[in-house]
Tab-separated table of C-alpha atoms and ligand atoms in Angstrom:
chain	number	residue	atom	x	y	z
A	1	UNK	CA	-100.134	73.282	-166.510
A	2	UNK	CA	-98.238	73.423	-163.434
A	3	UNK	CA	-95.173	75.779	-162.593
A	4	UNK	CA	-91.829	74.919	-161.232
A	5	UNK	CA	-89.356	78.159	-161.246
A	6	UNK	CA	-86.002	76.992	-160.170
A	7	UNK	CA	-83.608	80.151	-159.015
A	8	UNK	CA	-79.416	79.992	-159.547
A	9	UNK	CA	-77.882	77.955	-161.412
A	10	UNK	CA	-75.682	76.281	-158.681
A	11	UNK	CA	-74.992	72.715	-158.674
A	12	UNK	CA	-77.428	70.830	-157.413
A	13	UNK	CA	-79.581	72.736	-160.016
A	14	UNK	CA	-77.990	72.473	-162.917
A	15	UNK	CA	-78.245	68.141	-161.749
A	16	UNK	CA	-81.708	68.387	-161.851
A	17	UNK	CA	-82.151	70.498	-164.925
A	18	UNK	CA	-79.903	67.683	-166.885
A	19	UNK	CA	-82.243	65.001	-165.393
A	20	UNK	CA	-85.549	67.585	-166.434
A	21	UNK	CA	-84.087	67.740	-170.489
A	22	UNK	CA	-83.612	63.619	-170.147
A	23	UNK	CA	-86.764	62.783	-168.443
A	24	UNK	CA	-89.504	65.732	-169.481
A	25	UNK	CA	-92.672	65.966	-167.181
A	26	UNK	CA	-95.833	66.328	-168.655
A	27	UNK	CA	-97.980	69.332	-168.063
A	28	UNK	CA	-94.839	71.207	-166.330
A	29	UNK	CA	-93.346	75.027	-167.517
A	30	UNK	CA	-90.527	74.830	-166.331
A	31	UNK	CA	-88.308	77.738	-165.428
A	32	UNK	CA	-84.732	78.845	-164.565
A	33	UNK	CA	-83.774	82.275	-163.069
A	34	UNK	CA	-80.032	83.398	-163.146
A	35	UNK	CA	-77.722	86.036	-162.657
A	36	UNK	CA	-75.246	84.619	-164.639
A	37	UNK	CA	-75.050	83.205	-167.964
A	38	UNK	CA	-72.482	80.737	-166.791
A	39	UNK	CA	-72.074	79.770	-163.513
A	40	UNK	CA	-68.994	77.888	-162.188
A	41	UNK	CA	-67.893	74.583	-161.310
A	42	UNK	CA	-66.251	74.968	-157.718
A	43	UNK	CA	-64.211	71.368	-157.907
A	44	UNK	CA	-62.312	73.371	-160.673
A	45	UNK	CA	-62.323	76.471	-159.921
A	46	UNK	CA	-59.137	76.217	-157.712
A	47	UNK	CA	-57.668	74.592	-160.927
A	48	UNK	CA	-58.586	77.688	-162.692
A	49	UNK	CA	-57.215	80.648	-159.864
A	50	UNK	CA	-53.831	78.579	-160.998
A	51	UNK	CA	-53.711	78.601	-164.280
A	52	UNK	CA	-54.433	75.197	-165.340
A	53	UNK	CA	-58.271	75.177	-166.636
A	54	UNK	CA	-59.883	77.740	-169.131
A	55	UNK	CA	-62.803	80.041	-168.241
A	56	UNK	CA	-65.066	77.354	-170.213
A	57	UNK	CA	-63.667	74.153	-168.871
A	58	UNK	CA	-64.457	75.316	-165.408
A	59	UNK	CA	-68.195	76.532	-166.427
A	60	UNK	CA	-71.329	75.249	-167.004
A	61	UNK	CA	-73.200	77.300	-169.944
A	62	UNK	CA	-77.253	77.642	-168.458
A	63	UNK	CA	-78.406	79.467	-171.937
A	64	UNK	CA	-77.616	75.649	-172.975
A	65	UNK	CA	-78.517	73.608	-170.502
A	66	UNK	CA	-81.692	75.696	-170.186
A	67	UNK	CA	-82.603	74.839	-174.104
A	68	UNK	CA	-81.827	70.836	-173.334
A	69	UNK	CA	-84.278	70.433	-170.335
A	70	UNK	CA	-87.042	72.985	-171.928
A	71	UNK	CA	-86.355	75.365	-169.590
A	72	UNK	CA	-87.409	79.365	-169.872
A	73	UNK	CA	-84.332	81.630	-169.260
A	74	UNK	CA	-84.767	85.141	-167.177
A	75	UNK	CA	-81.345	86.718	-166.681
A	76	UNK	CA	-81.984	88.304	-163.559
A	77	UNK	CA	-81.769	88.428	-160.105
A	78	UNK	CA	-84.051	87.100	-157.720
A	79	UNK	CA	-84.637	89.852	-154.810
A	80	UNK	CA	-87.616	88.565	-152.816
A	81	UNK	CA	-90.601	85.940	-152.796
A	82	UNK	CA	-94.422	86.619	-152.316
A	83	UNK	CA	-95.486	83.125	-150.216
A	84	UNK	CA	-98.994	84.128	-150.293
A	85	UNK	CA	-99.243	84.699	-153.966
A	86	UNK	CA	-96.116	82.641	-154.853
A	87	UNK	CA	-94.138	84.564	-156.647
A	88	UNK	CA	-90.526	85.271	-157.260
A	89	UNK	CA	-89.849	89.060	-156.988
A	90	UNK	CA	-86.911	89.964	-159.474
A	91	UNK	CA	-84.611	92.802	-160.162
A	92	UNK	CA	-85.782	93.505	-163.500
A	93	UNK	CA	-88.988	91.230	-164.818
A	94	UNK	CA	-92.452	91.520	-163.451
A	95	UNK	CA	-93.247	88.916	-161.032
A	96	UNK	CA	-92.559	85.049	-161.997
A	97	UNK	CA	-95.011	82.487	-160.676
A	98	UNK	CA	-95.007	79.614	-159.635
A	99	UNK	CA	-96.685	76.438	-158.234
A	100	UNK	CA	-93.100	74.495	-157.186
A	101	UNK	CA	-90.247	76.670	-156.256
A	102	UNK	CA	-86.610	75.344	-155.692
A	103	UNK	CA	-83.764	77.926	-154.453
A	104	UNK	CA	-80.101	76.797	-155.427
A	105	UNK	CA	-77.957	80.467	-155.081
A	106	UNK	CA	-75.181	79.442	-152.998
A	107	UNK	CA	-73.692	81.763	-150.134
A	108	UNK	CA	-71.639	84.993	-149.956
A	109	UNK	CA	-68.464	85.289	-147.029
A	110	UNK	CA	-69.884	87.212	-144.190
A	111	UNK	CA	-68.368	90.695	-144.256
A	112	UNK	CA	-71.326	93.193	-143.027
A	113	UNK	CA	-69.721	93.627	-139.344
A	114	UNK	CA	-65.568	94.300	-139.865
A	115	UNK	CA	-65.291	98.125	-140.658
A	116	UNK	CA	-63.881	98.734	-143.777
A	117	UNK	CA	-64.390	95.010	-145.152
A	118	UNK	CA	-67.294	95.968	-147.603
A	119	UNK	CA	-65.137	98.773	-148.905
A	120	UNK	CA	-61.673	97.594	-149.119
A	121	UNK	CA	-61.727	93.821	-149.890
A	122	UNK	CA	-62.336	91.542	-152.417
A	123	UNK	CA	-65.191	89.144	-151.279
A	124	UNK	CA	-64.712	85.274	-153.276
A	125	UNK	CA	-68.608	85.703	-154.029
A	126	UNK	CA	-70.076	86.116	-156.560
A	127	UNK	CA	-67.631	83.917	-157.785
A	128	UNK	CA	-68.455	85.027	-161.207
A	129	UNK	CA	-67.068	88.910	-159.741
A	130	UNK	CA	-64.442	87.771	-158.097
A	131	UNK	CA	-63.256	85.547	-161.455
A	132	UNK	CA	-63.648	89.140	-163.180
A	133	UNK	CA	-61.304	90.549	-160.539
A	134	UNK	CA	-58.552	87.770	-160.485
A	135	UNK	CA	-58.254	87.719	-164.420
A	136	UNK	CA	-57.584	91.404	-163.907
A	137	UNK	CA	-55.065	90.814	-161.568
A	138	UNK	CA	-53.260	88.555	-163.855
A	139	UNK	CA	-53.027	90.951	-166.744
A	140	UNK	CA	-51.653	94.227	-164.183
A	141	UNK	CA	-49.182	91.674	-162.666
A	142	UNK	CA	-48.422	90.729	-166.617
A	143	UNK	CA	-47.579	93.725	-167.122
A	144	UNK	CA	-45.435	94.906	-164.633
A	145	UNK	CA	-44.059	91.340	-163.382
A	146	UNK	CA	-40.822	93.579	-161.865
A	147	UNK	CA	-43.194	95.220	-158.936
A	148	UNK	CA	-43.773	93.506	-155.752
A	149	UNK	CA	-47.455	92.822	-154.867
A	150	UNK	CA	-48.372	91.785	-151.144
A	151	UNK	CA	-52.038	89.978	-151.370
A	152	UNK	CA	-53.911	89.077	-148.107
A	153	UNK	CA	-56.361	86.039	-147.592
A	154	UNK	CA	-58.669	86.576	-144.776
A	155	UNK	CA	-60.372	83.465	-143.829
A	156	UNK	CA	-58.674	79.439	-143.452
A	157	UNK	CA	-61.539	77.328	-144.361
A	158	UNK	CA	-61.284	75.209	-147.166
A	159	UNK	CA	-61.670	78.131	-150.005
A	160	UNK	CA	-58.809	80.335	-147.978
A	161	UNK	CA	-56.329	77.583	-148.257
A	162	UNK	CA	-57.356	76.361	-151.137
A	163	UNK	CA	-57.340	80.137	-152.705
A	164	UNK	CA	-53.435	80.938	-151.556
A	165	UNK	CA	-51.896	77.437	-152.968
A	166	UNK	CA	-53.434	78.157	-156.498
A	167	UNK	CA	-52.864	82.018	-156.289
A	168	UNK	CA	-49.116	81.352	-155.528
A	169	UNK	CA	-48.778	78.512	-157.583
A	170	UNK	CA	-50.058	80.773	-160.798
A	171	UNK	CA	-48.032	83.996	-159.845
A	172	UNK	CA	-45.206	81.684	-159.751
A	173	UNK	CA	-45.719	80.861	-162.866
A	174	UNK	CA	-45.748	84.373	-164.277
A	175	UNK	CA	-42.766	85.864	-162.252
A	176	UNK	CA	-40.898	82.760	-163.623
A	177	UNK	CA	-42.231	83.319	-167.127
A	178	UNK	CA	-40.922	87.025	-166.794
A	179	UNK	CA	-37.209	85.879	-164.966
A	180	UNK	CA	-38.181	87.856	-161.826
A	181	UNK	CA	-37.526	87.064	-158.411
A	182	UNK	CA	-40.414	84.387	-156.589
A	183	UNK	CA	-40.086	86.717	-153.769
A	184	UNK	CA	-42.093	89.685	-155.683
A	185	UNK	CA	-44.981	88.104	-154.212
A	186	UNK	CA	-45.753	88.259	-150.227
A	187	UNK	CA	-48.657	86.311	-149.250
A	188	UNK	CA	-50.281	86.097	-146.080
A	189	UNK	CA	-53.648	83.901	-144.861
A	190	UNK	CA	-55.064	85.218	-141.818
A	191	UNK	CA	-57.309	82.882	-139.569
A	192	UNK	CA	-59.237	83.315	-136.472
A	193	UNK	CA	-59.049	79.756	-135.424
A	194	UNK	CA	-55.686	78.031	-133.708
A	195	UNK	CA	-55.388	75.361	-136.537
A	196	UNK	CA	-56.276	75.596	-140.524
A	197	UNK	CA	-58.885	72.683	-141.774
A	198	UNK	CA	-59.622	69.941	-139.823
A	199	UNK	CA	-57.644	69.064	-136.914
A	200	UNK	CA	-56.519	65.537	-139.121
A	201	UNK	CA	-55.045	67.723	-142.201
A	202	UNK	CA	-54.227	71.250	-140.089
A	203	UNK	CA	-50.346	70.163	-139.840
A	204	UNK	CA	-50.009	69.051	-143.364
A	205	UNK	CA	-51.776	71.719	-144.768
A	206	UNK	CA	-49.891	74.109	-143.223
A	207	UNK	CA	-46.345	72.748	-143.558
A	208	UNK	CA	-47.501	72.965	-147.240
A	209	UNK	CA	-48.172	76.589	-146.929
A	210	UNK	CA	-45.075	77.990	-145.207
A	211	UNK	CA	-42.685	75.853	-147.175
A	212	UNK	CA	-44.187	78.345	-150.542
A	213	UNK	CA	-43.114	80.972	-147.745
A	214	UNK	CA	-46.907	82.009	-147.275
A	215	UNK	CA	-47.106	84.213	-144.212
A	216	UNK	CA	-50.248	82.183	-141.896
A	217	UNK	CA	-51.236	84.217	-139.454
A	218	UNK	CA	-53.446	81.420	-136.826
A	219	UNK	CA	-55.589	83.260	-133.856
A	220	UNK	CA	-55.994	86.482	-135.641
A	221	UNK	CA	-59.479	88.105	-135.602
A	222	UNK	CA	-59.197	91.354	-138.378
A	223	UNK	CA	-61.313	93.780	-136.798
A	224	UNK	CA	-61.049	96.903	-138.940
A	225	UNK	CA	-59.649	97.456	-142.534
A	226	UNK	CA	-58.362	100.786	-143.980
A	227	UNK	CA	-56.987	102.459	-146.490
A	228	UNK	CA	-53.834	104.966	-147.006
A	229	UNK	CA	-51.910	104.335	-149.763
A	230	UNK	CA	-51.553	100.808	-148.946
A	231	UNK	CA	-54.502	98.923	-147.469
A	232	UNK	CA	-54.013	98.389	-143.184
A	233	UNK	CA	-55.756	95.242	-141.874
A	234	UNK	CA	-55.560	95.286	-138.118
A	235	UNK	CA	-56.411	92.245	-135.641
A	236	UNK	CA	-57.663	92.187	-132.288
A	237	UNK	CA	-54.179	90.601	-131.196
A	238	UNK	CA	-52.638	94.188	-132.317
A	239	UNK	CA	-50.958	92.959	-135.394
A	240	UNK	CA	-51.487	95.152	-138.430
A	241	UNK	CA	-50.343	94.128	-142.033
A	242	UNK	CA	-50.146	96.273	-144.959
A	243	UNK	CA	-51.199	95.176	-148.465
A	244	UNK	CA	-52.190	96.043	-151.667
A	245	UNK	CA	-54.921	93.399	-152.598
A	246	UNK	CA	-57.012	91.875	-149.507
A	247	UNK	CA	-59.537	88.734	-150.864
A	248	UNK	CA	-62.213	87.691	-148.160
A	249	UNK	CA	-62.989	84.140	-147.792
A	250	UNK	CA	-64.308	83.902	-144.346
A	251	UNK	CA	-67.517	81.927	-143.021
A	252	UNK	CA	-70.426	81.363	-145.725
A	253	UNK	CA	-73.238	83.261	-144.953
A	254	UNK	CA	-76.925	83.465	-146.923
A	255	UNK	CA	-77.915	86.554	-148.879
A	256	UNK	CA	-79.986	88.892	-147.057
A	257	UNK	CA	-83.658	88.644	-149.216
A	258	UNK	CA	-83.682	85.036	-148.226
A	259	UNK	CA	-84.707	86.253	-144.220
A	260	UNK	CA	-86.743	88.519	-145.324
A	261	UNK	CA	-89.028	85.873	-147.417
A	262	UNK	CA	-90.689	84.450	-144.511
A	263	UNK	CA	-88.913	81.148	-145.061
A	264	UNK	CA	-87.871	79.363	-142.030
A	265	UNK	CA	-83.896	79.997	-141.594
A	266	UNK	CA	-81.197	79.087	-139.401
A	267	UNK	CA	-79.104	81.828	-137.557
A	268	UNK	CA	-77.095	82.159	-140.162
A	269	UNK	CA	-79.970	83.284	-142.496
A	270	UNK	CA	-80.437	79.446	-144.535
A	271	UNK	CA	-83.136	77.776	-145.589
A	272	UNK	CA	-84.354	75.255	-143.009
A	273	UNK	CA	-85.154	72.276	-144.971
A	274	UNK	CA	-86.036	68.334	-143.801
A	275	UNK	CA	-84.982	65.497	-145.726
A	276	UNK	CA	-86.835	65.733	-148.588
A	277	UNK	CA	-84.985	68.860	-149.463
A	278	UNK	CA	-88.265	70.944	-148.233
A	279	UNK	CA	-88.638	73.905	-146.486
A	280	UNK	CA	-89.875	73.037	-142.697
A	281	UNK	CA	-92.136	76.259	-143.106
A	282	UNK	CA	-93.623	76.146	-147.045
A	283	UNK	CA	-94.009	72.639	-148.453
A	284	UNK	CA	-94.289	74.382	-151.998
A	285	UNK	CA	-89.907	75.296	-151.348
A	286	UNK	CA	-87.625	73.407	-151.730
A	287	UNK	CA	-83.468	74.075	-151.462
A	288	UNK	CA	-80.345	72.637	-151.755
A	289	UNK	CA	-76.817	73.322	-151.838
A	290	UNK	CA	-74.944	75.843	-149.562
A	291	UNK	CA	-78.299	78.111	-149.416
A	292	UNK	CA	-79.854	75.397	-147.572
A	293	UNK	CA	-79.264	73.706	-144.109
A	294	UNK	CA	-80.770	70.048	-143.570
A	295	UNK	CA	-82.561	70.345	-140.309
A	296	UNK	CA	-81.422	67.074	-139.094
A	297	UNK	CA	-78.630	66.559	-141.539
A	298	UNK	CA	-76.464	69.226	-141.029
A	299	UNK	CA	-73.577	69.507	-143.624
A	300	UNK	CA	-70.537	71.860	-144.440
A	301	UNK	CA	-71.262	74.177	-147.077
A	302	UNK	CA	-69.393	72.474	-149.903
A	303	UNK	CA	-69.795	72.212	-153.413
A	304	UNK	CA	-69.309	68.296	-152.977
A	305	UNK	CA	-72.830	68.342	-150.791
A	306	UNK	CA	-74.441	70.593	-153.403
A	307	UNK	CA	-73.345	68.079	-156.105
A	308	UNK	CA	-74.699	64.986	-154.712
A	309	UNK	CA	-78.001	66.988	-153.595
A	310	UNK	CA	-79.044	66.995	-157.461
A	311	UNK	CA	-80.349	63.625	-158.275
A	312	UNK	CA	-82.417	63.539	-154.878
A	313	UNK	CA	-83.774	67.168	-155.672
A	314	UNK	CA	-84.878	66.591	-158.884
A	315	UNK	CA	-86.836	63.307	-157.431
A	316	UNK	CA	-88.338	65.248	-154.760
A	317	UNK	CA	-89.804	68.013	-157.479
A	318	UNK	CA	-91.093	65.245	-159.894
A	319	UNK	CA	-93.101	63.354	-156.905
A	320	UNK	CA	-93.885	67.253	-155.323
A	321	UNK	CA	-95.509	68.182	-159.339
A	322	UNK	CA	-97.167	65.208	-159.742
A	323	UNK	CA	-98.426	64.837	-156.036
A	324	UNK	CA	-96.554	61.349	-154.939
A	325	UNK	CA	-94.870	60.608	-151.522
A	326	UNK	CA	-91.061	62.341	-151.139
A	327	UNK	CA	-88.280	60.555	-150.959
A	328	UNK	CA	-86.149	60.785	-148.651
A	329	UNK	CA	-82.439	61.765	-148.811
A	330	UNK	CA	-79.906	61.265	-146.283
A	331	UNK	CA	-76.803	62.770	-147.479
A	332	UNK	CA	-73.107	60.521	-146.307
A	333	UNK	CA	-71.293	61.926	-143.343
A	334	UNK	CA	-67.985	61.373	-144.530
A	335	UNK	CA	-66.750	61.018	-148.301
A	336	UNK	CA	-63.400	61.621	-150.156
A	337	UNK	CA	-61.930	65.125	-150.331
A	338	UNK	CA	-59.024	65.670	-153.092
A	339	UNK	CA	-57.321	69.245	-152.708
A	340	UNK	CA	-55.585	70.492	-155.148
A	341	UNK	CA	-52.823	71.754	-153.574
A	342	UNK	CA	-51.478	74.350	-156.843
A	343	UNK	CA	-48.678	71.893	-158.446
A	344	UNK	CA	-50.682	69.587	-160.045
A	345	UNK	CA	-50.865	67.552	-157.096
A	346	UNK	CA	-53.751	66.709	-154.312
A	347	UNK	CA	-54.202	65.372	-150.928
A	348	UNK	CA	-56.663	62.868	-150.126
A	349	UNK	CA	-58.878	62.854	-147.399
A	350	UNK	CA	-61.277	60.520	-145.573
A	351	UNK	CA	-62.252	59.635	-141.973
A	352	UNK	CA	-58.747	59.714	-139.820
A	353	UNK	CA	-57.017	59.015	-143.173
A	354	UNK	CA	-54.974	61.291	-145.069
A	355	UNK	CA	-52.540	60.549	-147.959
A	356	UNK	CA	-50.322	62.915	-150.693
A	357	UNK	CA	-49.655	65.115	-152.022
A	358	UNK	CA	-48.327	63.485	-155.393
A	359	UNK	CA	-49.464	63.613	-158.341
A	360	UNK	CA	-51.769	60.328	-158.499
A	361	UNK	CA	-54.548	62.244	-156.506
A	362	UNK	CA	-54.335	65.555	-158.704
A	363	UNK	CA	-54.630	62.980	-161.994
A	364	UNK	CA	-57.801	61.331	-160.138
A	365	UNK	CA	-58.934	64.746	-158.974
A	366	UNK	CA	-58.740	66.131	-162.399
A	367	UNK	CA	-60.123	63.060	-164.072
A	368	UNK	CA	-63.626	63.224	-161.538
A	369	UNK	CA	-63.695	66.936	-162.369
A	370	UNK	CA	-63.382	67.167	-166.199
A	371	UNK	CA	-66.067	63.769	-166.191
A	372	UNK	CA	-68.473	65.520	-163.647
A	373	UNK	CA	-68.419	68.598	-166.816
A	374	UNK	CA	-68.659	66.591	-169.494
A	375	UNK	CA	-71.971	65.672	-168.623
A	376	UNK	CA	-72.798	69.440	-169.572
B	401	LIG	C1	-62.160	79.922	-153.453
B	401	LIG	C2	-63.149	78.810	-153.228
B	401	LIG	C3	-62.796	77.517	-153.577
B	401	LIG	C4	-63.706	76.474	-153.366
B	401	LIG	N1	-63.315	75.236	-153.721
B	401	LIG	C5	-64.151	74.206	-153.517
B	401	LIG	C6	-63.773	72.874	-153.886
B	401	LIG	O1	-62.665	72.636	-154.387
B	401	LIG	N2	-64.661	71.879	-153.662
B	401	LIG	C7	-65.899	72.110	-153.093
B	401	LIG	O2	-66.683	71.167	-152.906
B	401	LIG	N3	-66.279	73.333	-152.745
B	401	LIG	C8	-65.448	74.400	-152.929
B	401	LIG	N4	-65.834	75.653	-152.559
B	401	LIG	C9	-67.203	75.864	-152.014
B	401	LIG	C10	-68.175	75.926	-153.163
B	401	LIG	O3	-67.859	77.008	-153.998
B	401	LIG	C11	-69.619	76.063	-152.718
B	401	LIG	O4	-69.890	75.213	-151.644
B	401	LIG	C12	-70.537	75.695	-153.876
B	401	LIG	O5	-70.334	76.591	-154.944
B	401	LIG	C13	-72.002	75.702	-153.476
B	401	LIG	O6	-72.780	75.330	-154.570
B	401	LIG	P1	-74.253	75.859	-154.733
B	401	LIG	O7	-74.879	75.011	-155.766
B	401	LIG	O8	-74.893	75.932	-153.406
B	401	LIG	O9	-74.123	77.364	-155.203
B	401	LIG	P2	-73.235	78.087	-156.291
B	401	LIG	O10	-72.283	77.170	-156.939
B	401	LIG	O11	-72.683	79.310	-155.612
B	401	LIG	O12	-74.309	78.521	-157.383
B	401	LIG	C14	-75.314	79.444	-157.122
B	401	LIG	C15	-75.762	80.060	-158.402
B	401	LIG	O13	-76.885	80.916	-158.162
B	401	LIG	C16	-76.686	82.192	-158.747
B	401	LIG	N5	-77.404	83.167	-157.923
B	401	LIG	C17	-77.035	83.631	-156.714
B	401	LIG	N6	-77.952	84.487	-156.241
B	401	LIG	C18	-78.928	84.579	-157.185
B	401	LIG	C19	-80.140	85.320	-157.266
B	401	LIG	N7	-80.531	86.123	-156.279
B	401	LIG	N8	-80.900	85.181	-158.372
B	401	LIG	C20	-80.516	84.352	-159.380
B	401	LIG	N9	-79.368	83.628	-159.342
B	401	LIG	C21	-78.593	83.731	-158.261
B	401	LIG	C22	-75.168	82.355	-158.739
B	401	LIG	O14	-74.727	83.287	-159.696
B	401	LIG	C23	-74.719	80.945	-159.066
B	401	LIG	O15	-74.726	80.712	-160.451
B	401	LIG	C24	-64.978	76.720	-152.785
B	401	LIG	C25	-65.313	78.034	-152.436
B	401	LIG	C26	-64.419	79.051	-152.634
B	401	LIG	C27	-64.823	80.427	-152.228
């Protein structure tokens, strides 16, 4: 009986697990280790900072999902790997082995440098924490919907944008529910770089933004956060800002244990893998989604890429088990990207081509989304 121990839950993983429960391998214990019970969608998970998807809609149950491929559940964290005795090191169970291991766990934003960051901000992941965090939010700004609340964004990527459109678009919402004043809410998005997203959606994207009157802040490097009464983020440019929530959404970066595994990694601390979705340095690894970094395929670190990583992975294991050729996967350079910009309406995005927002893309958006779930 061989071993394959897949750890997280992310999305190319929970792919391969549906394709595992559909098509069984013989002589195979399979195995699934998670620190979560359910782990999110990210297409929807926008949708859900504003208000317009449940905590279920947006989340795939692995308890579940686990049961339908066969799968043996540990609910715990994965801390370290033994490559000479392959095994997964966890938090709390004794060592799991394993014969085939596949490492789907995401990234986390890089904070470890900025004083005061670790301490004073929010970080976007976990996802699952910061989820715990915003629903929080909700209910003390529920409550007293007559206070003014001043909420920094520190990063522009795709999640920081993303992230201030829904959160404004939701505490909109409430203030209106409660007749208050829209202007209870000041909300600023700092960036390091001169332009948000791409240089093809930077001007739309941000003549969204400051028409919701969100403060962008472009060429501003935070260098140290701290805390009075209010919280103090300071930039290298001089310009300070005081607020009372800060959320961090700058550059992915890979959990720590992962360099210290003896796995080949990039500088940023990723698993190196080639096109099979293989670790360059331990055949009997594979990885995929944002934890991962095809050698000669490089890719953003997007929940799209982890998506359509699945189907390939789960190939690659099967052939790996049952010692057949890989297959290789080249992943597209360019596909469709629908943001929801917190109205119920999206832009669309491909090559030099950028259309919306209406509502026709968020309808399409949404309709991808919920059928992407339902498979789950
Ligand atoms: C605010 C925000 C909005 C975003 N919106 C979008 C979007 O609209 N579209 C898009 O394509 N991308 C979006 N992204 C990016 C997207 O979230 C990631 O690229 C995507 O989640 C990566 O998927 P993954 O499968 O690699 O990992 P994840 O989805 O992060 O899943 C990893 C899983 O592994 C678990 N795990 C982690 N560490 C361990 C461990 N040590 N042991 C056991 N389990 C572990 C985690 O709990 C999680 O369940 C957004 C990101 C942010 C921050």
């Amino acid at each position: 009986m061989k071993k394959l121990v897949l750890i997280g839950g992310g999305h190319s993983h929970a792919i391969a697990l549906k394709q595992l429960g559909i098509n069984p391998l013989s002589n195979v214990e399979l195995t699934l280790i998670s620190d979560v019970i359910q782990t999110p969608y990210s297409g929807m998970l926008p949708g859900y900072i504003a208000g317009f998807y449940s905590f279920d809609q947006c989340h795939i149950d692995l308890p579940s999902l686990a049961e339908f491929a066969q799968a043996k559940l540990y609910i715990d964290s994965a801390i370290g790997l033994d490559l000479a005795k392959n095994q997964v090191i966890c938090k709390n169970n004794a060592p799991i082995p394993f014969d085939i291991l596949s490492i789907d766990i995401g990234s986390t934003p890089k904070t470890s440098t900025i004083p005061g960051a670790i301490k004073y901000t929010i970080p976007v992941k976990p996802i699952s924490q910061f989820l715990q965090y915003w629903d929080q939010l909700i209910q003390e700004i529920k409550q007293n919907p007559q206070e003014k609340i001043r909420l920094a964004i520190v990063g522009g990527g795709a999640g920081g944008v993303e992230l201030a459109l829904n959160i404004h678009s939701h505490l909109m919402q409430i203030y209106q529910q409660f007749n208050q004043p829209l202007n209870q809410l000041e909300l600023h998005l700092i960036h390091s770089g001169n332009r948000l997203l791409s240089e093809r959606l930077s001007q739309k994207v941000e003549t969204i933004l400051r028409n919701r009157d969100i403060h962008v802040h472009l060429n501003q490097t935070v260098n140290q956060i701290e805390q009075n009464q209010v919280k103090i983020i300071s930039c290298t440019s001089g310009l300070t800002l005081e607020c009372d929530r800060i959320f961090w959404v700058t550059q992915a970066s890979a959990s720590p244990w992962v360099q210290e595994t003896g796995l080949t990694t990039d500088q940023r601390g990723f698993i190196l893998v080639n096109h099979y979705l293989q670790s360059i340095s331990h055949p009997q690894v594979f990885a995929a989604g944002d934890i991962a970094t095809m050698v000669n395929y490089p890719r953003p670190k997007a929940g799209g890429f982890a998506v359509r990583q699945g189907q390939p992975l789960f190939e690659n294991l099967k052939q790996s088990l049952q010692e057949k050729p890989l297959k290789p996967f080249i992943p597209q350079k360019e596909f469709l990207i629908l943001i929801g910009t917190g109205d119920k309406k999206a832009i669309a995005s491909k090559g030099g081509l950028n259309l919306g927002p209406n509502s026709l893309f968020w309808r399409w958006k949404d309709y991808i989304d919920q059928k992407f779930m339902k498979q789950f």
